[in-house]
Amino acid sequence: MRVLLIEDDEEIAGYIEQGLVEMRHAVNRAANGRDGLRLGLTEEFDVIVLDRMLPGIEGIDVVRRLRAAEIDTPILVLTAKGGVADRVDGLNAGADDYLVKPFAFSELLARLTAVMRRRPANEPVMRLDVGDVAMDLIRREVTRAGKQLPLQPREFAMMELLMRNGGNVVTRAMFLEHVWGCDFDPQTNIVDSNLSRLRSKLREGFADDPIETVRGEGYRMRANA
């Protein structure tokens, strides 16, 4: 399974990651709520493990925002708070289970297996549609109003990230991580140059641009394009 681990305690995060990797599971780590939320919104995971007390955005708020964005990935909350009210808060926010620290790895693994078993398997997404732009994820094709667009692999990856986020803003840092697999570099213009070519292909033969620039933030798809 692919696990998103959102935990700011390096020792605990390392302990969990080591155990999961030894069990042949893939782990993506985030050390704060903001980065964890971004990964949860833009990447697909089988299960999410997050600490309740996180810097940036608190764990319960991360859960609420993921559920508000209709992300239904099973979520297990880790916490040092074992009170009934704390557990109720997490479950009411949309978490699937609650595990109090300290815990044995065997119990963590059992709970992850249980929350995944309780969730019905989702149908794989094969097509994305935003406005008049459609993406076939099986054939790796993008069309606008039925017209096929000749996209290069990185242009397709950028388009997919934009479409999966719908009306939400995609930042340059998100493009760099998702498409190029690297950290944010404020000096690079690789995102802007590739996005410019992508937008030219989308606009050819049409009066409007389906990608909107959100000044100071990033880019997003226009649903009414």
PDB file of C-alpha atoms in Angstrom:
ATOM      1  CA  MET A   1       0.000   0.000   0.000  1.00  0.00           C
ATOM      2  CA  ARG A   2       1.032   3.614  -0.493  1.00  0.00           C
ATOM      3  CA  VAL A   3       1.041   5.578   2.766  1.00  0.00           C
ATOM      4  CA  LEU A   4       1.134   9.331   3.368  1.00  0.00           C
ATOM      5  CA  LEU A   5       2.775   9.908   6.761  1.00  0.00           C
ATOM      6  CA  ILE A   6       2.337  13.406   8.226  1.00  0.00           C
ATOM      7  CA  GLU A   7       4.380  13.603  11.425  1.00  0.00           C
ATOM      8  CA  ASP A   8       6.696  16.347  12.712  1.00  0.00           C
ATOM      9  CA  ASP A   9       8.483  14.164  15.282  1.00  0.00           C
ATOM     10  CA  GLU A  10      11.511  12.830  13.381  1.00  0.00           C
ATOM     11  CA  GLU A  11      12.000   9.852  15.680  1.00  0.00           C
ATOM     12  CA  ILE A  12       8.370   8.702  15.492  1.00  0.00           C
ATOM     13  CA  ALA A  13       8.208   9.292  11.737  1.00  0.00           C
ATOM     14  CA  GLY A  14      11.395   7.300  11.200  1.00  0.00           C
ATOM     15  CA  TYR A  15      10.098   4.453  13.365  1.00  0.00           C
ATOM     16  CA  ILE A  16       6.843   4.230  11.401  1.00  0.00           C
ATOM     17  CA  GLU A  17       8.501   4.596   7.994  1.00  0.00           C
ATOM     18  CA  GLN A  18      11.091   1.919   8.724  1.00  0.00           C
ATOM     19  CA  GLY A  19       8.430  -0.543   9.832  1.00  0.00           C
ATOM     20  CA  LEU A  20       6.235   0.102   6.796  1.00  0.00           C
ATOM     21  CA  VAL A  21       9.117  -0.083   4.325  1.00  0.00           C
ATOM     22  CA  GLU A  22      10.252  -3.382   5.860  1.00  0.00           C
ATOM     23  CA  MET A  23       6.709  -4.633   5.182  1.00  0.00           C
ATOM     24  CA  ARG A  24       7.205  -3.549   1.516  1.00  0.00           C
ATOM     25  CA  HIS A  25       4.902  -0.533   1.679  1.00  0.00           C
ATOM     26  CA  ALA A  26       5.702   2.811   0.002  1.00  0.00           C
ATOM     27  CA  VAL A  27       5.838   5.858   2.287  1.00  0.00           C
ATOM     28  CA  ASN A  28       5.694   9.583   1.489  1.00  0.00           C
ATOM     29  CA  ARG A  29       6.538  11.804   4.456  1.00  0.00           C
ATOM     30  CA  ALA A  30       5.566  15.376   5.355  1.00  0.00           C
ATOM     31  CA  ALA A  31       6.798  17.170   8.490  1.00  0.00           C
ATOM     32  CA  ASN A  32       4.015  19.744   8.769  1.00  0.00           C
ATOM     33  CA  GLY A  33       0.315  20.106   8.108  1.00  0.00           C
ATOM     34  CA  ARG A  34       0.661  22.412   5.126  1.00  0.00           C
ATOM     35  CA  ASP A  35       2.907  20.055   3.145  1.00  0.00           C
ATOM     36  CA  GLY A  36       0.830  17.056   4.217  1.00  0.00           C
ATOM     37  CA  LEU A  37      -2.374  18.688   3.011  1.00  0.00           C
ATOM     38  CA  ARG A  38      -0.776  19.572  -0.329  1.00  0.00           C
ATOM     39  CA  LEU A  39       0.339  15.976  -0.869  1.00  0.00           C
ATOM     40  CA  GLY A  40      -3.051  14.628   0.211  1.00  0.00           C
ATOM     41  CA  LEU A  41      -4.797  16.868  -2.301  1.00  0.00           C
ATOM     42  CA  THR A  42      -2.486  16.243  -5.257  1.00  0.00           C
ATOM     43  CA  GLU A  43      -1.314  12.635  -4.894  1.00  0.00           C
ATOM     44  CA  GLU A  44      -3.170   9.333  -4.526  1.00  0.00           C
ATOM     45  CA  PHE A  45      -2.608   7.237  -1.390  1.00  0.00           C
ATOM     46  CA  ASP A  46      -4.145   4.087   0.028  1.00  0.00           C
ATOM     47  CA  VAL A  47      -4.115   5.443   3.578  1.00  0.00           C
ATOM     48  CA  ILE A  48      -3.025   8.566   5.493  1.00  0.00           C
ATOM     49  CA  VAL A  49      -1.384   8.553   8.931  1.00  0.00           C
ATOM     50  CA  LEU A  50      -1.124  11.950  10.587  1.00  0.00           C
ATOM     51  CA  ASP A  51      -0.290  13.438  13.943  1.00  0.00           C
ATOM     52  CA  ARG A  52      -2.951  15.574  15.604  1.00  0.00           C
ATOM     53  CA  MET A  53      -0.513  18.298  16.735  1.00  0.00           C
ATOM     54  CA  LEU A  54       1.282  19.570  13.632  1.00  0.00           C
ATOM     55  CA  PRO A  55       3.023  22.847  12.754  1.00  0.00           C
ATOM     56  CA  GLY A  56       1.509  24.915   9.955  1.00  0.00           C
ATOM     57  CA  ILE A  57      -1.970  23.394   9.939  1.00  0.00           C
ATOM     58  CA  GLU A  58      -3.219  21.285  12.845  1.00  0.00           C
ATOM     59  CA  GLY A  59      -3.930  17.638  12.086  1.00  0.00           C
ATOM     60  CA  ILE A  60      -7.693  17.849  12.632  1.00  0.00           C
ATOM     61  CA  ASP A  61      -7.864  20.804  10.221  1.00  0.00           C
ATOM     62  CA  VAL A  62      -5.943  18.751   7.647  1.00  0.00           C
ATOM     63  CA  VAL A  63      -8.591  16.033   7.994  1.00  0.00           C
ATOM     64  CA  ARG A  64     -11.436  18.553   7.605  1.00  0.00           C
ATOM     65  CA  ARG A  65      -9.892  20.129   4.502  1.00  0.00           C
ATOM     66  CA  LEU A  66      -9.244  16.776   2.846  1.00  0.00           C
ATOM     67  CA  ARG A  67     -12.828  15.694   3.446  1.00  0.00           C
ATOM     68  CA  ALA A  68     -14.132  19.063   2.243  1.00  0.00           C
ATOM     69  CA  ALA A  69     -12.194  18.462  -0.998  1.00  0.00           C
ATOM     70  CA  GLU A  70     -13.927  15.047  -1.258  1.00  0.00           C
ATOM     71  CA  ILE A  71     -10.713  13.118  -0.615  1.00  0.00           C
ATOM     72  CA  ASP A  72     -12.018   9.865   0.896  1.00  0.00           C
ATOM     73  CA  THR A  73      -8.660   8.174   1.572  1.00  0.00           C
ATOM     74  CA  PRO A  74      -8.787   6.356   4.946  1.00  0.00           C
ATOM     75  CA  ILE A  75      -7.170   8.459   7.708  1.00  0.00           C
ATOM     76  CA  LEU A  76      -5.621   7.261  10.970  1.00  0.00           C
ATOM     77  CA  VAL A  77      -4.902  10.017  13.498  1.00  0.00           C
ATOM     78  CA  LEU A  78      -1.979   9.691  15.929  1.00  0.00           C
ATOM     79  CA  THR A  79      -2.097  11.667  19.159  1.00  0.00           C
ATOM     80  CA  ALA A  80      -0.695  12.015  22.652  1.00  0.00           C
ATOM     81  CA  LYS A  81      -4.192  13.022  23.772  1.00  0.00           C
ATOM     82  CA  GLY A  82      -6.225   9.982  24.728  1.00  0.00           C
ATOM     83  CA  GLY A  83      -9.348  11.654  26.096  1.00  0.00           C
ATOM     84  CA  VAL A  84     -12.789  10.719  24.783  1.00  0.00           C
ATOM     85  CA  ALA A  85     -13.467  14.296  23.636  1.00  0.00           C
ATOM     86  CA  ASP A  86     -10.231  14.334  21.607  1.00  0.00           C
ATOM     87  CA  ARG A  87     -11.088  11.057  19.896  1.00  0.00           C
ATOM     88  CA  VAL A  88     -14.609  12.272  19.146  1.00  0.00           C
ATOM     89  CA  ASP A  89     -13.234  15.493  17.614  1.00  0.00           C
ATOM     90  CA  GLY A  90     -11.022  13.505  15.246  1.00  0.00           C
ATOM     91  CA  LEU A  91     -13.740  11.090  14.208  1.00  0.00           C
ATOM     92  CA  ASN A  92     -16.278  13.887  13.722  1.00  0.00           C
ATOM     93  CA  ALA A  93     -13.768  15.702  11.482  1.00  0.00           C
ATOM     94  CA  GLY A  94     -13.711  12.684   9.174  1.00  0.00           C
ATOM     95  CA  ALA A  95     -10.920  10.463  10.507  1.00  0.00           C
ATOM     96  CA  ASP A  96     -11.450   6.710  10.323  1.00  0.00           C
ATOM     97  CA  ASP A  97      -9.533   5.711  13.446  1.00  0.00           C
ATOM     98  CA  TYR A  98      -7.498   7.117  16.335  1.00  0.00           C
ATOM     99  CA  LEU A  99      -4.308   5.689  17.862  1.00  0.00           C
ATOM    100  CA  VAL A 100      -2.845   7.056  21.111  1.00  0.00           C
ATOM    101  CA  LYS A 101       0.923   7.406  21.553  1.00  0.00           C
ATOM    102  CA  PRO A 102       2.976   5.469  22.520  1.00  0.00           C
ATOM    103  CA  PHE A 103       1.899   2.508  20.423  1.00  0.00           C
ATOM    104  CA  ALA A 104       3.291  -0.763  19.138  1.00  0.00           C
ATOM    105  CA  PHE A 105       3.995  -0.947  15.419  1.00  0.00           C
ATOM    106  CA  SER A 106       1.983  -4.177  15.202  1.00  0.00           C
ATOM    107  CA  GLU A 107      -1.117  -2.307  16.425  1.00  0.00           C
ATOM    108  CA  LEU A 108      -0.542   0.533  13.953  1.00  0.00           C
ATOM    109  CA  LEU A 109      -0.279  -1.945  11.077  1.00  0.00           C
ATOM    110  CA  ALA A 110      -3.390  -3.805  12.219  1.00  0.00           C
ATOM    111  CA  ARG A 111      -5.389  -0.580  12.410  1.00  0.00           C
ATOM    112  CA  LEU A 112      -4.234   0.524   8.957  1.00  0.00           C
ATOM    113  CA  THR A 113      -5.299  -2.811   7.522  1.00  0.00           C
ATOM    114  CA  ALA A 114      -8.664  -2.511   9.275  1.00  0.00           C
ATOM    115  CA  VAL A 115      -9.500   1.006   8.046  1.00  0.00           C
ATOM    116  CA  MET A 116      -8.590   0.036   4.499  1.00  0.00           C
ATOM    117  CA  ARG A 117     -10.766  -3.066   4.715  1.00  0.00           C
ATOM    118  CA  ARG A 118     -13.758  -1.014   5.891  1.00  0.00           C
ATOM    119  CA  ARG A 119     -13.535   1.344   2.912  1.00  0.00           C
ATOM    120  CA  PRO A 120     -14.968   0.002  -0.375  1.00  0.00           C
ATOM    121  CA  ALA A 121     -12.502  -0.141  -3.229  1.00  0.00           C
ATOM    122  CA  ASN A 122     -12.827   2.865  -5.502  1.00  0.00           C
ATOM    123  CA  GLU A 123     -13.261   2.527  -9.230  1.00  0.00           C
ATOM    124  CA  PRO A 124     -10.045   3.606 -10.917  1.00  0.00           C
ATOM    125  CA  VAL A 125     -10.242   7.053 -12.490  1.00  0.00           C
ATOM    126  CA  MET A 126      -9.907   6.687 -16.248  1.00  0.00           C
ATOM    127  CA  ARG A 127     -11.087  10.103 -17.448  1.00  0.00           C
ATOM    128  CA  LEU A 128     -10.929  13.700 -16.226  1.00  0.00           C
ATOM    129  CA  ASP A 129     -13.205  16.493 -17.473  1.00  0.00           C
ATOM    130  CA  VAL A 130     -12.981  20.214 -16.712  1.00  0.00           C
ATOM    131  CA  GLY A 131     -15.053  22.515 -18.886  1.00  0.00           C
ATOM    132  CA  ASP A 132     -14.542  21.512 -22.519  1.00  0.00           C
ATOM    133  CA  VAL A 133     -11.177  19.865 -21.802  1.00  0.00           C
ATOM    134  CA  ALA A 134     -11.130  16.068 -21.437  1.00  0.00           C
ATOM    135  CA  MET A 135      -8.259  13.758 -20.484  1.00  0.00           C
ATOM    136  CA  ASP A 136      -8.206  10.020 -21.194  1.00  0.00           C
ATOM    137  CA  LEU A 137      -5.803   8.558 -18.615  1.00  0.00           C
ATOM    138  CA  ILE A 138      -5.707   5.161 -20.329  1.00  0.00           C
ATOM    139  CA  ARG A 139      -4.863   6.370 -23.843  1.00  0.00           C
ATOM    140  CA  ARG A 140      -2.914   9.348 -22.432  1.00  0.00           C
ATOM    141  CA  GLU A 141      -4.813  11.742 -24.683  1.00  0.00           C
ATOM    142  CA  VAL A 142      -6.165  15.248 -24.100  1.00  0.00           C
ATOM    143  CA  THR A 143      -8.905  16.849 -26.191  1.00  0.00           C
ATOM    144  CA  ARG A 144     -10.572  20.239 -26.151  1.00  0.00           C
ATOM    145  CA  ALA A 145     -14.108  20.355 -27.530  1.00  0.00           C
ATOM    146  CA  GLY A 146     -13.283  17.073 -29.271  1.00  0.00           C
ATOM    147  CA  LYS A 147     -10.044  18.349 -30.823  1.00  0.00           C
ATOM    148  CA  GLN A 148      -7.038  16.220 -29.896  1.00  0.00           C
ATOM    149  CA  LEU A 149      -4.039  18.107 -28.499  1.00  0.00           C
ATOM    150  CA  PRO A 150      -0.460  16.892 -29.238  1.00  0.00           C
ATOM    151  CA  LEU A 151       0.993  17.153 -25.720  1.00  0.00           C
ATOM    152  CA  GLN A 152       4.506  16.173 -24.700  1.00  0.00           C
ATOM    153  CA  PRO A 153       4.869  13.945 -21.563  1.00  0.00           C
ATOM    154  CA  ARG A 154       5.637  16.850 -19.209  1.00  0.00           C
ATOM    155  CA  GLU A 155       2.817  18.922 -20.693  1.00  0.00           C
ATOM    156  CA  PHE A 156       0.462  15.997 -20.112  1.00  0.00           C
ATOM    157  CA  ALA A 157       1.667  15.710 -16.496  1.00  0.00           C
ATOM    158  CA  MET A 158       1.081  19.429 -15.928  1.00  0.00           C
ATOM    159  CA  MET A 159      -2.360  19.174 -17.486  1.00  0.00           C
ATOM    160  CA  GLU A 160      -3.228  16.184 -15.312  1.00  0.00           C
ATOM    161  CA  LEU A 161      -2.192  18.025 -12.138  1.00  0.00           C
ATOM    162  CA  LEU A 162      -4.325  21.026 -13.101  1.00  0.00           C
ATOM    163  CA  MET A 163      -7.351  18.890 -13.948  1.00  0.00           C
ATOM    164  CA  ARG A 164      -7.120  16.721 -10.836  1.00  0.00           C
ATOM    165  CA  ASN A 165      -7.189  19.899  -8.758  1.00  0.00           C
ATOM    166  CA  GLY A 166     -10.239  21.239 -10.589  1.00  0.00           C
ATOM    167  CA  GLY A 167     -10.843  24.815  -9.441  1.00  0.00           C
ATOM    168  CA  ASN A 168      -8.047  24.741  -6.830  1.00  0.00           C
ATOM    169  CA  VAL A 169      -4.814  26.655  -7.395  1.00  0.00           C
ATOM    170  CA  VAL A 170      -1.711  24.696  -8.424  1.00  0.00           C
ATOM    171  CA  THR A 171       1.501  26.437  -7.354  1.00  0.00           C
ATOM    172  CA  ARG A 172       4.863  26.396  -9.122  1.00  0.00           C
ATOM    173  CA  ALA A 173       6.244  24.307  -6.262  1.00  0.00           C
ATOM    174  CA  MET A 174       3.526  21.700  -6.841  1.00  0.00           C
ATOM    175  CA  PHE A 175       4.379  21.558 -10.568  1.00  0.00           C
ATOM    176  CA  LEU A 176       8.091  21.145  -9.806  1.00  0.00           C
ATOM    177  CA  GLU A 177       7.487  18.330  -7.339  1.00  0.00           C
ATOM    178  CA  HIS A 178       4.837  16.489  -9.383  1.00  0.00           C
ATOM    179  CA  VAL A 179       6.317  16.868 -12.885  1.00  0.00           C
ATOM    180  CA  TRP A 180      10.081  17.198 -12.305  1.00  0.00           C
ATOM    181  CA  GLY A 181      10.391  15.550  -8.883  1.00  0.00           C
ATOM    182  CA  CYS A 182      12.438  18.380  -7.384  1.00  0.00           C
ATOM    183  CA  ASP A 183      12.110  20.995  -4.647  1.00  0.00           C
ATOM    184  CA  PHE A 184      11.044  24.566  -5.250  1.00  0.00           C
ATOM    185  CA  ASP A 185      13.674  26.869  -6.724  1.00  0.00           C
ATOM    186  CA  PRO A 186      12.494  30.502  -6.950  1.00  0.00           C
ATOM    187  CA  GLN A 187      15.075  31.211  -9.674  1.00  0.00           C
ATOM    188  CA  THR A 188      13.871  28.658 -12.226  1.00  0.00           C
ATOM    189  CA  ASN A 189      11.451  29.512 -15.027  1.00  0.00           C
ATOM    190  CA  ILE A 190      11.032  25.911 -16.207  1.00  0.00           C
ATOM    191  CA  VAL A 191       7.414  25.828 -15.027  1.00  0.00           C
ATOM    192  CA  ASP A 192       6.474  29.069 -16.775  1.00  0.00           C
ATOM    193  CA  SER A 193       8.132  28.138 -20.063  1.00  0.00           C
ATOM    194  CA  ASN A 194       6.503  24.701 -20.210  1.00  0.00           C
ATOM    195  CA  LEU A 195       3.156  26.089 -19.124  1.00  0.00           C
ATOM    196  CA  SER A 196       3.350  28.742 -21.829  1.00  0.00           C
ATOM    197  CA  ARG A 197       3.704  26.046 -24.510  1.00  0.00           C
ATOM    198  CA  LEU A 198       0.867  24.054 -22.960  1.00  0.00           C
ATOM    199  CA  ARG A 199      -1.436  27.089 -22.971  1.00  0.00           C
ATOM    200  CA  SER A 200      -0.584  27.846 -26.599  1.00  0.00           C
ATOM    201  CA  LYS A 201      -1.704  24.352 -27.608  1.00  0.00           C
ATOM    202  CA  LEU A 202      -4.908  24.680 -25.569  1.00  0.00           C
ATOM    203  CA  ARG A 203      -5.740  28.083 -27.096  1.00  0.00           C
ATOM    204  CA  GLU A 204      -5.064  27.182 -30.731  1.00  0.00           C
ATOM    205  CA  GLY A 205      -8.348  27.545 -32.595  1.00  0.00           C
ATOM    206  CA  PHE A 206     -10.201  28.830 -29.515  1.00  0.00           C
ATOM    207  CA  ALA A 207     -11.031  32.308 -28.260  1.00  0.00           C
ATOM    208  CA  ASP A 208     -10.267  31.732 -24.584  1.00  0.00           C
ATOM    209  CA  ASP A 209      -7.605  30.222 -22.323  1.00  0.00           C
ATOM    210  CA  PRO A 210      -8.872  27.383 -20.078  1.00  0.00           C
ATOM    211  CA  ILE A 211      -5.987  27.978 -17.637  1.00  0.00           C
ATOM    212  CA  GLU A 212      -6.309  30.953 -15.327  1.00  0.00           C
ATOM    213  CA  THR A 213      -3.341  32.761 -13.754  1.00  0.00           C
ATOM    214  CA  VAL A 214      -3.936  33.531 -10.081  1.00  0.00           C
ATOM    215  CA  ARG A 215      -1.545  36.378  -9.350  1.00  0.00           C
ATOM    216  CA  GLY A 216       0.936  35.620  -6.598  1.00  0.00           C
ATOM    217  CA  GLU A 217      -0.368  32.056  -6.129  1.00  0.00           C
ATOM    218  CA  GLY A 218      -0.259  29.886  -9.246  1.00  0.00           C
ATOM    219  CA  TYR A 219      -2.654  28.527 -11.863  1.00  0.00           C
ATOM    220  CA  ARG A 220      -6.007  26.752 -12.033  1.00  0.00           C
ATOM    221  CA  MET A 221      -8.455  25.431 -14.589  1.00  0.00           C
ATOM    222  CA  ARG A 222     -11.497  27.468 -15.584  1.00  0.00           C
ATOM    223  CA  ALA A 223     -14.514  25.182 -15.133  1.00  0.00           C
ATOM    224  CA  ASN A 224     -16.533  27.255 -17.616  1.00  0.00           C
ATOM    225  CA  ALA A 225     -13.873  27.219 -20.341  1.00  0.00           C
TER     226      ALA A 225
END
